[in-house]
Coordinates of C-alpha atoms in Angstrom, one line a residue:
M28 CA -9.4 4.2 10.5
Q29 CA -7.9 0.9 10.0
I30 CA -9.7 -2.4 10.0
E31 CA -7.5 -5.3 11.3
Y32 CA -10.0 -8.2 11.2
V33 CA -13.4 -9.1 10.2
R34 CA -16.1 -11.4 11.8
F35 CA -18.4 -13.3 9.3
D36 CA -20.9 -15.9 10.1
N37 CA -19.5 -17.3 13.3
P38 CA -19.0 -14.7 15.9
N39 CA -16.3 -16.8 17.5
T40 CA -14.1 -16.9 14.4
I41 CA -12.0 -13.8 13.4
T42 CA -10.5 -13.5 10.0
Y43 CA -7.4 -11.3 10.1
I44 CA -6.8 -8.9 7.2
P45 CA -3.1 -8.9 6.3
D46 CA -1.1 -5.7 6.6
M47 CA -0.5 -4.8 2.9
S48 CA 2.1 -2.0 3.8
F49 CA 4.4 -4.8 5.2
M50 CA 4.3 -6.3 1.7
S51 CA 6.0 -3.5 0.0
Y52 CA 9.1 -4.3 2.0
L53 CA 8.9 -8.0 1.2
L54 CA 7.9 -7.7 -2.4
P55 CA 8.9 -4.2 -3.9
D56 CA 6.6 -4.8 -6.9
Y57 CA 3.7 -6.3 -5.2
H58 CA 1.5 -3.6 -6.4
K59 CA 1.9 -4.8 -9.9
F60 CA 0.6 -8.3 -9.0
F61 CA -2.2 -7.1 -6.6
S62 CA -3.1 -3.8 -8.1
N63 CA -6.5 -2.1 -7.3
V64 CA -5.6 0.7 -9.6
P65 CA -8.0 0.8 -12.7
E66 CA -6.0 0.4 -16.0
T67 CA -6.9 4.2 -17.0
F68 CA -5.0 5.5 -14.0
K69 CA -1.9 3.3 -14.2
D70 CA 0.1 6.2 -15.7
K71 CA -0.8 8.4 -12.7
Y72 CA -0.3 5.8 -10.1
F73 CA 2.9 5.7 -7.8
S74 CA 3.6 2.9 -5.4
R75 CA 4.1 3.7 -1.7
K76 CA 8.0 3.3 -2.0
E77 CA 8.0 5.7 -5.1
M78 CA 6.0 8.2 -3.0
E79 CA 8.5 8.0 -0.2
N80 CA 11.5 8.5 -2.6
L81 CA 9.7 11.5 -4.0
F82 CA 9.0 13.2 -0.7
D83 CA 12.7 12.5 0.2
L84 CA 13.7 14.2 -3.0
K85 CA 11.4 17.2 -2.2
D86 CA 13.0 17.4 1.3
I87 CA 16.4 17.4 -0.2
L88 CA 15.5 20.1 -2.9
N89 CA 13.8 22.3 -0.2
S90 CA 17.0 22.2 1.9
L91 CA 19.1 23.5 -0.8

């Protein structure tokens, strides 16, 4: 499930939540600025783009 907006006090006012997946294309290193990963897991964390590259690499290796 993905939440696109939130209603706070006023039921007529809608606050939209920005699409952060689009941010990775605009700012490739945005996760460094807006990271929600705890410091202890930084060495185990991969950005979305890095994961896509790893999946592509896995597909290439499997096809050999």
